[in-house]
Coordinates of C-alpha atoms in Angstrom, one line a residue:
M139 CA 109.4 122.0 66.8
I140 CA 107.8 120.7 70.4
M141 CA 107.2 123.1 72.9
K142 CA 106.6 121.4 76.9
N143 CA 104.9 123.0 79.6
R144 CA 106.5 126.5 78.6
R145 CA 104.7 129.8 80.3
F146 CA 103.8 133.3 78.4
I147 CA 106.4 133.8 76.2
N148 CA 107.5 137.8 74.8
F149 CA 108.2 137.5 71.4
L150 CA 108.8 141.1 70.5
A151 CA 111.3 141.4 73.2
L152 CA 112.9 137.1 72.3
T153 CA 111.9 136.9 68.3
T154 CA 115.5 136.1 67.0
I155 CA 116.3 137.1 63.3
I156 CA 118.2 134.7 60.9
A157 CA 118.3 135.7 57.5
G158 CA 116.5 133.0 55.2
G159 CA 115.6 130.8 57.9
I160 CA 113.5 130.2 60.8
L161 CA 113.9 129.9 65.4
I162 CA 111.2 128.6 67.5
T163 CA 112.4 130.7 70.7
S164 CA 111.3 129.9 74.2
C165 CA 112.0 131.0 77.5
D166 CA 114.7 129.6 78.3
G167 CA 117.6 130.2 75.6
G168 CA 119.6 127.9 74.0
N169 CA 122.4 127.7 71.5
N170 CA 120.6 130.5 69.3
P171 CA 122.6 131.4 66.2
P172 CA 123.9 135.0 66.0
I173 CA 121.5 137.9 65.2
T174 CA 122.1 140.5 62.4
E175 CA 120.2 143.7 62.0
E176 CA 120.4 143.5 58.5
D177 CA 118.1 139.9 58.5
A178 CA 115.4 140.6 56.7
F179 CA 113.3 137.0 57.6
S180 CA 112.3 136.0 60.5
F181 CA 109.5 134.0 63.0
S182 CA 109.3 133.5 67.1
I183 CA 106.5 130.8 67.9
S184 CA 105.6 131.8 72.3
V185 CA 103.0 129.5 73.9
E186 CA 101.0 130.8 77.1
G187 CA 99.1 127.6 79.5
E188 CA 100.6 124.0 79.2
G189 CA 100.4 121.9 75.8
S190 CA 102.9 120.9 72.7
V191 CA 102.7 122.4 69.3
N192 CA 104.6 120.7 66.4
L193 CA 104.9 123.3 62.7
Y194 CA 105.5 121.2 59.3
H195 CA 105.8 122.4 55.9
D196 CA 105.0 120.0 53.4
G197 CA 104.7 116.7 55.8
V198 CA 107.6 117.2 57.1
E199 CA 107.8 118.9 60.4
V200 CA 110.2 121.9 60.6
T201 CA 112.6 122.1 63.7
N202 CA 115.8 123.7 64.9
D203 CA 118.2 121.6 62.2
N204 CA 115.9 121.8 59.5
Y205 CA 114.4 125.3 59.1
K206 CA 117.2 127.1 56.5
D207 CA 116.8 124.4 54.5
I208 CA 112.7 124.3 54.0
V209 CA 111.2 127.4 54.9
N210 CA 110.9 130.5 52.9
P211 CA 108.5 133.7 52.9
G212 CA 105.6 132.3 50.8
D213 CA 105.7 128.8 52.3
Q214 CA 102.1 127.5 54.1
I215 CA 102.7 125.8 57.1
S216 CA 100.6 123.3 59.7
A217 CA 100.3 124.1 62.9
R218 CA 99.5 121.1 65.2
M219 CA 98.6 121.7 69.0
S220 CA 97.9 119.0 71.1
A221 CA 96.8 120.8 75.1
T222 CA 98.8 118.7 78.0
S223 CA 95.6 117.1 80.3
G224 CA 93.3 119.9 82.1
Y225 CA 94.3 122.4 79.8
K226 CA 92.6 122.9 76.7
I227 CA 93.6 125.4 73.2
G228 CA 92.9 128.8 73.6
R229 CA 93.6 131.2 70.8
V230 CA 95.7 131.1 68.3
D231 CA 97.5 134.3 66.9
F232 CA 99.6 134.8 63.5
N233 CA 101.2 138.9 63.5
G234 CA 99.1 139.2 65.8
T235 CA 95.9 138.0 63.7
A236 CA 93.7 135.2 65.4
L237 CA 93.9 132.6 63.9
P238 CA 90.9 129.6 63.1
F239 CA 91.8 125.8 64.0
N240 CA 90.2 122.8 64.0
N241 CA 90.5 119.8 66.2
G242 CA 93.9 121.0 67.5
V243 CA 95.3 121.9 63.6
S244 CA 95.7 125.5 62.7
S245 CA 97.4 127.0 59.2
F246 CA 99.3 129.8 58.3
E247 CA 101.4 131.5 55.0
L248 CA 104.8 133.2 55.6
V249 CA 105.4 136.5 55.3
E250 CA 108.4 138.7 54.9
G251 CA 110.0 140.3 57.4
K252 CA 108.8 139.0 60.8
N253 CA 106.9 136.0 61.9
E254 CA 105.3 135.9 64.7
F255 CA 103.0 132.9 65.9
S256 CA 101.4 131.9 68.9
V257 CA 99.5 129.4 71.4
S258 CA 97.9 129.7 74.3
F259 CA 96.3 126.6 76.6
V260 CA 93.9 127.7 79.2
R261 CA 93.4 125.9 82.5
I262 CA 90.4 124.6 83.2
L263 CA 89.5 125.4 86.7
T264 CA 87.2 123.0 89.0
E265 CA 84.1 124.2 89.6
S266 CA 82.5 123.6 92.4
K267 CA 78.8 122.9 91.6
D268 CA 79.9 120.0 89.6
F269 CA 80.3 118.0 92.6
T270 CA 77.7 116.8 95.4
Y271 CA 78.0 117.5 98.9
D272 CA 76.2 115.4 102.1
L273 CA 76.3 117.3 105.7
R274 CA 76.5 115.2 108.3
D275 CA 77.2 115.5 112.4
D276 CA 81.3 116.3 111.9
G277 CA 80.5 118.3 108.5
V278 CA 80.2 118.2 104.6
Y279 CA 81.9 115.4 102.6
V280 CA 81.7 115.7 99.1
T281 CA 79.8 111.9 97.7
A282 CA 80.4 112.5 93.8
Y283 CA 82.4 114.1 91.1
N284 CA 80.5 114.9 87.7
C285 CA 82.5 117.3 85.2
S286 CA 80.1 120.0 83.7
T287 CA 83.0 120.8 81.2
S288 CA 84.5 119.2 77.8
V289 CA 87.8 119.2 79.1
I290 CA 88.6 117.4 83.0
P291 CA 90.3 119.7 85.1
N292 CA 94.0 118.2 86.2
P293 CA 94.5 118.2 88.8
V294 CA 90.6 118.3 90.3
E295 CA 90.1 120.1 92.8
I296 CA 88.6 119.6 96.1
P297 CA 87.0 122.3 96.9
D298 CA 87.8 124.2 100.7
T299 CA 84.4 125.6 101.6
V300 CA 81.0 124.8 100.1
T301 CA 77.8 127.2 101.2
I302 CA 74.8 124.7 101.5
D303 CA 71.2 126.7 102.4
G304 CA 73.1 129.7 102.8
T305 CA 75.5 129.1 104.9
E306 CA 79.2 128.2 104.8
H307 CA 80.9 125.2 105.6
D308 CA 84.3 123.4 105.7
V309 CA 84.5 120.9 103.0
I310 CA 86.3 118.0 105.1
G311 CA 85.5 114.7 104.1
I312 CA 85.6 112.1 100.8
A313 CA 83.0 109.6 100.5
D314 CA 83.8 106.3 99.0
Y315 CA 83.0 105.7 95.5
T316 CA 83.2 110.2 94.9
F317 CA 85.5 109.4 91.8
K318 CA 83.5 105.5 90.6
N319 CA 83.8 106.0 86.8
T320 CA 85.1 109.2 86.0
N321 CA 88.3 109.9 83.7
V322 CA 90.0 112.0 86.3
S323 CA 93.8 112.0 86.1
A324 CA 94.6 113.6 89.0
I325 CA 93.4 114.8 92.5
S326 CA 94.2 117.9 95.1
F327 CA 92.9 117.7 98.2
G328 CA 91.6 121.2 99.7
K329 CA 93.0 122.4 102.7
N330 CA 90.5 121.7 105.1
I331 CA 89.9 117.3 104.0
C332 CA 91.0 115.3 107.1
T333 CA 89.9 111.6 106.1
F334 CA 88.2 110.1 103.3
E335 CA 86.6 106.8 103.1
V336 CA 88.4 103.7 101.8
N337 CA 86.7 103.0 98.7
A338 CA 86.9 106.6 97.6
F339 CA 88.6 106.4 94.8
D340 CA 88.0 103.1 94.0
S341 CA 86.9 103.1 90.4
A342 CA 88.8 105.8 88.9
S343 CA 90.6 104.0 86.6
E344 CA 92.7 107.4 85.3
L345 CA 93.4 108.5 88.6
S346 CA 97.4 108.4 88.4
R347 CA 98.4 111.5 91.1
I348 CA 97.0 112.9 94.0
E349 CA 97.8 116.5 95.0
V350 CA 97.9 117.6 98.8
S351 CA 97.7 121.6 99.9
E352 CA 100.5 122.4 101.6
E353 CA 98.9 123.7 103.8
N354 CA 96.5 120.8 105.0
T355 CA 97.1 120.0 108.0
H356 CA 95.9 116.1 108.2
F357 CA 97.4 114.4 105.1
A358 CA 100.5 114.7 102.7
S359 CA 102.0 114.0 99.2
K360 CA 105.0 112.7 97.6
D361 CA 105.5 111.2 94.0
G362 CA 101.3 111.2 94.1
I363 CA 100.8 109.4 97.2
V364 CA 99.3 110.4 100.2
Y365 CA 100.4 110.5 103.2
S366 CA 99.5 111.7 106.7
K367 CA 101.6 115.5 107.3
D368 CA 104.4 113.9 109.7
F369 CA 104.4 110.7 106.9
T370 CA 104.5 108.2 109.6
T371 CA 101.4 106.4 107.9
L372 CA 101.4 105.9 104.3
Y373 CA 97.3 106.1 102.7
K374 CA 96.6 106.1 99.3
A375 CA 98.9 105.2 96.5
P376 CA 95.9 105.6 93.3
A377 CA 96.0 102.9 91.4
Q378 CA 97.3 104.0 88.0
T379 CA 99.9 105.9 89.0
R380 CA 103.0 105.8 86.7
L381 CA 105.7 104.8 89.5
S382 CA 106.7 101.2 88.6
T383 CA 109.3 101.8 91.9
V384 CA 107.9 103.2 95.1
D385 CA 110.0 104.7 97.8
I386 CA 107.9 105.3 100.8
A387 CA 109.3 107.5 102.7
D388 CA 111.6 107.0 105.9
E389 CA 109.1 108.4 108.2
T390 CA 106.6 105.7 107.3
T391 CA 105.8 102.9 110.0
T392 CA 102.4 101.9 108.9
I393 CA 101.3 101.4 105.1
A394 CA 97.5 102.4 105.9
D395 CA 94.1 99.4 104.9
Y396 CA 93.9 99.3 100.5
A397 CA 96.9 102.1 100.4
F398 CA 98.5 99.8 97.4
H399 CA 94.3 98.3 96.3
R400 CA 94.6 97.4 92.7
A401 CA 97.7 99.3 91.7
T402 CA 99.4 97.0 88.6
N403 CA 102.1 99.4 87.6
V404 CA 104.4 99.0 90.9
T405 CA 106.6 96.5 90.6
R406 CA 108.2 97.7 93.7
I407 CA 108.4 98.6 97.0
N408 CA 111.6 100.1 99.1
V409 CA 110.8 100.0 102.9
S410 CA 112.7 102.2 105.6
E411 CA 113.8 99.9 108.6
N412 CA 110.9 102.1 110.2
L413 CA 108.2 100.0 108.4
T414 CA 105.9 98.3 111.2
T415 CA 102.5 97.9 109.8
I416 CA 100.8 96.8 106.3
G417 CA 97.4 96.7 106.9
D418 CA 94.0 94.8 105.5
Y419 CA 94.1 94.8 101.6
A420 CA 96.9 96.8 101.7
F421 CA 98.6 95.4 98.3
Y422 CA 95.5 93.3 96.9
L423 CA 95.8 92.0 93.5
A424 CA 98.4 94.5 92.8
N425 CA 99.0 91.9 90.2
G426 CA 102.3 93.5 89.0
L427 CA 105.0 94.2 92.4
R428 CA 107.6 91.5 92.2
N429 CA 109.5 92.6 94.9
I430 CA 109.2 94.5 98.7
D431 CA 111.7 93.5 100.5
L432 CA 110.2 93.3 104.3
E433 CA 114.0 91.3 106.0
N434 CA 115.4 94.7 107.2
A435 CA 112.2 96.5 108.5
K436 CA 110.4 95.3 111.8
V437 CA 107.5 95.0 110.2
T438 CA 105.4 93.7 113.0
S439 CA 101.7 93.0 111.5
I440 CA 100.7 92.0 108.1
G441 CA 96.3 92.6 107.7
R442 CA 93.9 90.3 105.5
N443 CA 94.6 89.8 102.8
A444 CA 97.5 91.9 102.6
F445 CA 99.5 89.5 99.4
K446 CA 96.8 87.9 98.5
N447 CA 96.6 87.6 94.7
C448 CA 100.2 89.4 93.9
N449 CA 101.2 87.3 92.0
S450 CA 104.3 88.5 90.5
L451 CA 105.3 88.5 93.5
T452 CA 107.3 85.3 94.2
S453 CA 110.0 85.7 97.1
L454 CA 108.8 87.5 100.2
D455 CA 111.4 87.9 103.2
L456 CA 109.3 88.0 106.7
G457 CA 111.4 89.2 109.1
D458 CA 112.2 88.8 112.0
Y459 CA 110.1 90.3 114.0
L460 CA 106.8 89.7 112.6
T461 CA 103.9 88.8 115.6
E462 CA 100.6 88.3 113.3
V463 CA 99.5 87.7 110.0
G464 CA 96.1 88.6 108.9
E465 CA 93.5 85.4 107.6
Y466 CA 94.1 85.6 103.5
A467 CA 97.3 87.4 103.9
F468 CA 99.4 85.7 100.6
S469 CA 96.3 83.5 99.6
Q470 CA 97.2 83.2 95.4
C471 CA 100.3 85.0 95.7
G472 CA 102.9 83.8 93.3
V473 CA 105.7 84.0 96.9
R474 CA 107.8 79.9 96.0
S475 CA 108.4 79.8 99.5
F476 CA 108.1 81.2 103.3
T477 CA 109.8 80.8 106.1
I478 CA 107.3 81.5 108.8
P479 CA 109.4 83.5 111.6
G480 CA 109.9 82.0 115.1
T481 CA 108.3 85.5 117.0
L482 CA 104.8 84.1 115.4
K483 CA 103.1 81.8 117.3
H484 CA 100.0 81.7 115.6
I485 CA 99.6 81.0 111.6
A486 CA 96.1 82.6 111.0
T487 CA 93.2 80.4 109.0
R488 CA 93.5 81.1 105.5
V489 CA 96.7 82.7 105.7
F490 CA 98.0 81.0 102.9
Y491 CA 95.0 79.6 101.2
E492 CA 96.0 78.5 97.5
T493 CA 99.5 79.9 97.2
R494 CA 99.6 77.1 94.6
D495 CA 103.4 78.4 93.3
C496 CA 104.9 77.3 96.6
T497 CA 106.4 74.3 97.1
S498 CA 108.6 75.4 99.9
V499 CA 107.8 76.4 103.9
V500 CA 109.5 76.3 106.9
I501 CA 108.1 76.8 111.0
E502 CA 110.8 77.8 112.9
E503 CA 111.2 77.0 116.4
G504 CA 108.4 79.4 118.4
V505 CA 105.5 79.0 116.2
E506 CA 103.0 77.6 117.5
S507 CA 99.6 76.5 115.9
C508 CA 97.9 77.3 112.6
G509 CA 94.8 77.6 111.7
N510 CA 91.5 76.7 109.9
E511 CA 92.4 75.8 106.2
A512 CA 96.2 77.7 106.6
F513 CA 98.1 75.7 104.0
Q514 CA 95.1 74.6 101.7
S515 CA 96.1 73.7 98.7
V516 CA 100.2 74.5 99.0
N517 CA 103.0 72.4 97.3
M518 CA 105.3 72.2 99.4
S519 CA 106.7 68.7 99.0
K520 CA 108.1 68.7 102.8
L521 CA 106.9 70.0 105.8
V522 CA 108.9 70.0 110.0
L523 CA 106.6 70.8 112.4
P524 CA 109.4 72.7 115.1
S525 CA 109.2 71.7 118.7
T526 CA 106.9 74.2 120.0
F527 CA 104.3 73.5 117.3
R528 CA 101.0 72.3 119.1
E529 CA 97.6 72.9 117.3
I530 CA 97.0 71.6 113.1
G531 CA 93.5 73.6 112.8
D532 CA 91.0 71.9 110.4
N533 CA 91.5 71.9 106.7
A534 CA 94.8 73.0 107.4
F535 CA 96.8 70.5 105.1
Y536 CA 93.7 69.5 102.8
L537 CA 94.5 68.6 99.6
C538 CA 98.9 69.9 99.8
N539 CA 99.0 67.2 97.0
S540 CA 103.1 67.6 96.2
L541 CA 103.4 66.6 100.0
V542 CA 105.2 63.7 100.9
D543 CA 107.9 64.3 103.7
L544 CA 106.1 65.0 107.0
T545 CA 107.4 65.1 110.3
L546 CA 104.7 65.9 113.7
N547 CA 106.8 67.4 117.0
E548 CA 106.6 65.3 119.9
G549 CA 104.8 68.2 121.2
L550 CA 101.8 68.3 119.0
L551 CA 98.6 68.0 120.9
T552 CA 95.9 68.4 118.0
I553 CA 95.4 67.5 114.6
G554 CA 92.0 69.1 113.4
D555 CA 88.9 67.6 110.7
G556 CA 90.7 66.7 107.3
G557 CA 94.1 68.3 108.8
F558 CA 95.5 66.2 106.2
H559 CA 92.5 65.0 103.9
N560 CA 93.6 64.2 100.9
C561 CA 97.1 64.8 100.5
V562 CA 97.2 62.6 97.4
Q563 CA 101.6 61.7 97.4
L564 CA 101.6 61.2 101.9
T565 CA 103.6 58.2 102.5
N566 CA 105.3 58.4 105.6
V567 CA 103.6 59.8 109.0
N568 CA 103.9 58.8 112.7
I569 CA 101.0 60.3 115.5
P570 CA 103.4 61.2 118.5
S571 CA 103.3 60.9 122.1
T572 CA 101.0 63.9 122.3
V573 CA 98.8 64.1 120.7
S574 CA 95.4 63.8 122.5
Y575 CA 92.9 64.4 119.5
I576 CA 92.8 63.3 115.1
G577 CA 89.8 64.9 113.5
K578 CA 87.5 63.5 111.6
S579 CA 88.9 62.3 107.8
A580 CA 92.0 63.6 109.1
F581 CA 93.9 61.8 106.8
S582 CA 91.5 60.7 104.4
R583 CA 91.8 60.3 100.7
S584 CA 95.7 60.4 101.5
I585 CA 95.6 57.7 99.1
L586 CA 99.1 55.7 100.0
L587 CA 99.4 55.2 103.4
G588 CA 98.1 51.4 104.3
R589 CA 100.7 49.8 104.3
D590 CA 102.8 49.6 107.3
N591 CA 104.1 54.1 106.7
F592 CA 101.4 55.0 109.4
T593 CA 102.6 54.4 112.9
V594 CA 101.9 55.6 116.0
D595 CA 104.3 55.9 119.0
P596 CA 103.4 53.7 121.0
N597 CA 103.3 55.7 124.6
N598 CA 100.5 57.1 122.6
P599 CA 97.5 56.4 125.4
I600 CA 94.7 57.5 123.0
Y601 CA 95.4 56.5 119.4
Y602 CA 96.9 53.1 118.8
V603 CA 97.5 51.6 114.9
E604 CA 96.3 47.7 114.7
D605 CA 96.8 46.3 111.1
N606 CA 97.5 49.2 109.3
V607 CA 93.4 50.7 111.1
L608 CA 93.5 53.3 113.4
Y609 CA 91.9 53.3 116.3
Q610 CA 91.0 55.9 119.0
K611 CA 90.0 54.9 122.7
D612 CA 86.9 56.4 124.5
A613 CA 87.0 57.4 127.7
D614 CA 84.0 55.8 128.6
N615 CA 86.4 52.7 127.8
G616 CA 85.3 52.0 123.9
I617 CA 87.2 51.6 120.7
T618 CA 86.5 54.0 118.0
L619 CA 87.9 53.2 114.4
H620 CA 89.1 56.1 113.1
T621 CA 90.1 54.5 110.0
Y622 CA 91.6 52.8 107.7
F623 CA 93.1 53.8 105.1
Y624 CA 92.8 54.1 101.2
N625 CA 96.3 51.8 100.3
R626 CA 95.2 49.2 102.5
S627 CA 95.3 45.6 101.3
G628 CA 92.4 43.1 101.6
E629 CA 88.5 43.4 99.4
E630 CA 87.1 42.0 102.7
F631 CA 87.9 43.5 106.1
V632 CA 86.4 42.0 110.0
I633 CA 86.0 44.9 112.6
P634 CA 87.8 43.6 115.3
E635 CA 84.9 42.7 118.8
G636 CA 85.3 46.2 121.2
V637 CA 85.2 48.5 118.8
T638 CA 81.7 50.6 119.9
N639 CA 81.7 53.7 117.4
I640 CA 82.8 54.1 113.7
R641 CA 84.1 57.3 113.0
Q642 CA 83.3 59.7 110.0
G643 CA 85.6 59.7 107.1
S644 CA 86.6 55.7 108.6
F645 CA 86.4 54.3 105.0
V646 CA 86.4 56.7 102.0
E647 CA 86.6 55.6 98.3
V648 CA 88.4 52.8 99.5
Y649 CA 87.4 51.0 96.6
A650 CA 88.4 47.6 96.9
L651 CA 86.4 46.7 100.1
T652 CA 84.3 44.6 98.8
T653 CA 82.9 42.7 102.3
L654 CA 82.6 44.6 105.9
T655 CA 82.1 42.4 108.8
L656 CA 80.9 44.9 111.8
P657 CA 81.2 44.1 115.0
K658 CA 78.7 42.3 118.1
S659 CA 80.5 45.2 120.1
L660 CA 79.0 48.2 117.7
K661 CA 77.0 50.9 119.5
S662 CA 77.0 53.3 116.7
I663 CA 77.7 55.4 113.2
E664 CA 78.3 58.6 112.4
T665 CA 77.2 60.8 109.3
M666 CA 79.0 59.4 106.4
A667 CA 81.6 57.3 108.3
I668 CA 81.8 54.6 104.3
E669 CA 80.8 57.0 101.8
S670 CA 82.0 56.4 98.1
L671 CA 83.3 51.9 98.1
G672 CA 81.3 51.9 95.3
S673 CA 78.8 48.1 95.8
V674 CA 79.6 46.8 100.3
T675 CA 78.2 43.7 101.1
L676 CA 77.3 44.1 105.2
N677 CA 77.9 41.8 107.5
Y678 CA 76.9 41.9 111.4
A679 CA 78.5 39.1 114.2
G680 CA 75.2 40.1 116.4
T681 CA 71.7 39.6 115.8
V682 CA 69.2 41.3 114.1
K683 CA 67.3 42.2 117.5
E684 CA 70.9 43.3 118.4
F685 CA 71.8 45.5 115.1
R686 CA 68.8 47.1 115.6
Q687 CA 70.0 48.9 118.4
V688 CA 73.4 49.7 116.9
T689 CA 72.8 53.8 116.3
L690 CA 72.3 54.5 113.0
T691 CA 73.1 58.3 112.1
T692 CA 72.1 60.0 108.8
N693 CA 73.6 59.1 106.2
W694 CA 76.2 57.4 107.8
C695 CA 76.7 55.6 104.9
Y696 CA 76.6 57.7 101.5
N697 CA 77.0 57.1 98.2
T698 CA 77.4 53.5 98.5
T699 CA 75.7 50.6 97.8
I700 CA 75.2 48.0 100.2
S701 CA 74.7 44.7 98.3
N702 CA 72.0 41.8 98.9
N703 CA 69.1 45.1 98.4
S704 CA 70.3 47.1 101.6
Q705 CA 70.2 44.2 104.1
V706 CA 72.8 43.4 106.3
T707 CA 73.4 39.7 107.0
C708 CA 73.2 39.0 111.2
S709 CA 74.0 35.8 112.9
D710 CA 70.5 35.0 113.2
G711 CA 68.8 36.4 109.6
V712 CA 69.2 39.4 107.3
Y713 CA 68.2 43.1 108.4
T714 CA 67.2 45.2 105.6
I715 CA 68.0 48.9 105.9
S716 CA 64.9 50.4 105.2

């Protein structure tokens, strides 16, 4: 028979007598058999406090269904008792005599007549001395907890006041890591707690519930989760909350920073239309989260790292109100497709960084730009930029290895350094007439480009493609060789006269190229302009003296062997590069 969470029973009043059997009674009544005065053998149990009691006879559990058949006077009964968390076994009695118990086990022999068995479970109270305190300018904070008893209270109650140097102070705050490396399963805020630091409950590996005194004017709790008193802000769900589904209060407009950080048991979050803000790291490392529907909410702001590493979250509707998303907000999460609403003008740095499970990105009209590494390593196969788009950040689509179909919009102004670097499946690119800046290595290592599949709008005043090589017209009337595409055919290439500069990342891993002739007009070669080509023969159309005037930036020829003992063959002789 299991007796759980029941208060003390007056067994003299509730004892039920049944001939030849045993009955375990409790204060909640039940369908008990009728009682007669003539019954000579009875048994009752009373439980005070919170815990469970199981009774056995000859290894068989005694229950309401079988006690008539297996229990008689003279039988040996074994009682196994287990206190609820925060309680311990206080006293075990049989017929008014205390019984010894060891590791929660006690035994006794049934007698003729009445048999009265009682167990008291004693609640463990929090000792103020188990906390350490810090007196600060704004009041006293608890800073550490070290339980002095063998059983940890449940909940651990933060005291309202503490006396320091003879003066009583209100305890108003909980410092970072107060419960670090403790086995505390529940915490109760005192009435004076008005603040707790963001990492106050970090590394409390067993914490599943936080309660708040009704007298507290700053905080309230619902389902063991801490809210502001008016429930407009959800502050903290314990990392080990037992809830799999969390129904956030209807009044809640804000999910605070770190609110569900590492809450791995939570699989579903239900929000109301009133939600507007999701804070920094709000669901960071909430690896069990599978569903949170923002479609009907009015979320305007999602903080940095908000859903980072939410590996189980495979779908997410961002709604129609979003205006701000912090960096890394969806980095390395499991979402497979995103539709970015036009209300979000700028996609911040690394928002979708290494979200490798994502295969579809739709950017709606109204979005204007994306920051550095915004979509790095996202496995989308198609990208269409809306007509409102103006700026692509550095390495924004770097290592998007599945990107095949790219449509750049008329109106686009800039493509940052490394913008589409290493997009190894990219097959067709057309640069619009409005593009005024293409960064270094923007299309380097995009290995399928270079066979008439990279074009520039003829109305573009700055960029043009000639013989599958991208050039840039400079302000001083010079010309920069921007990109020699990986897939361009031919073992030899003669750079046209008029080119004055070779841009960083111009020749990268174009292994088929073995001979490169530099023009007499050349004035400079940038760092790592020629990179990882193997062995290359370099020729120069001018004289040795003229070649000495060319600015060769440090590492201009990187990880590449210049044949003939690092010699450049000029029109009048050989120049050896030192």
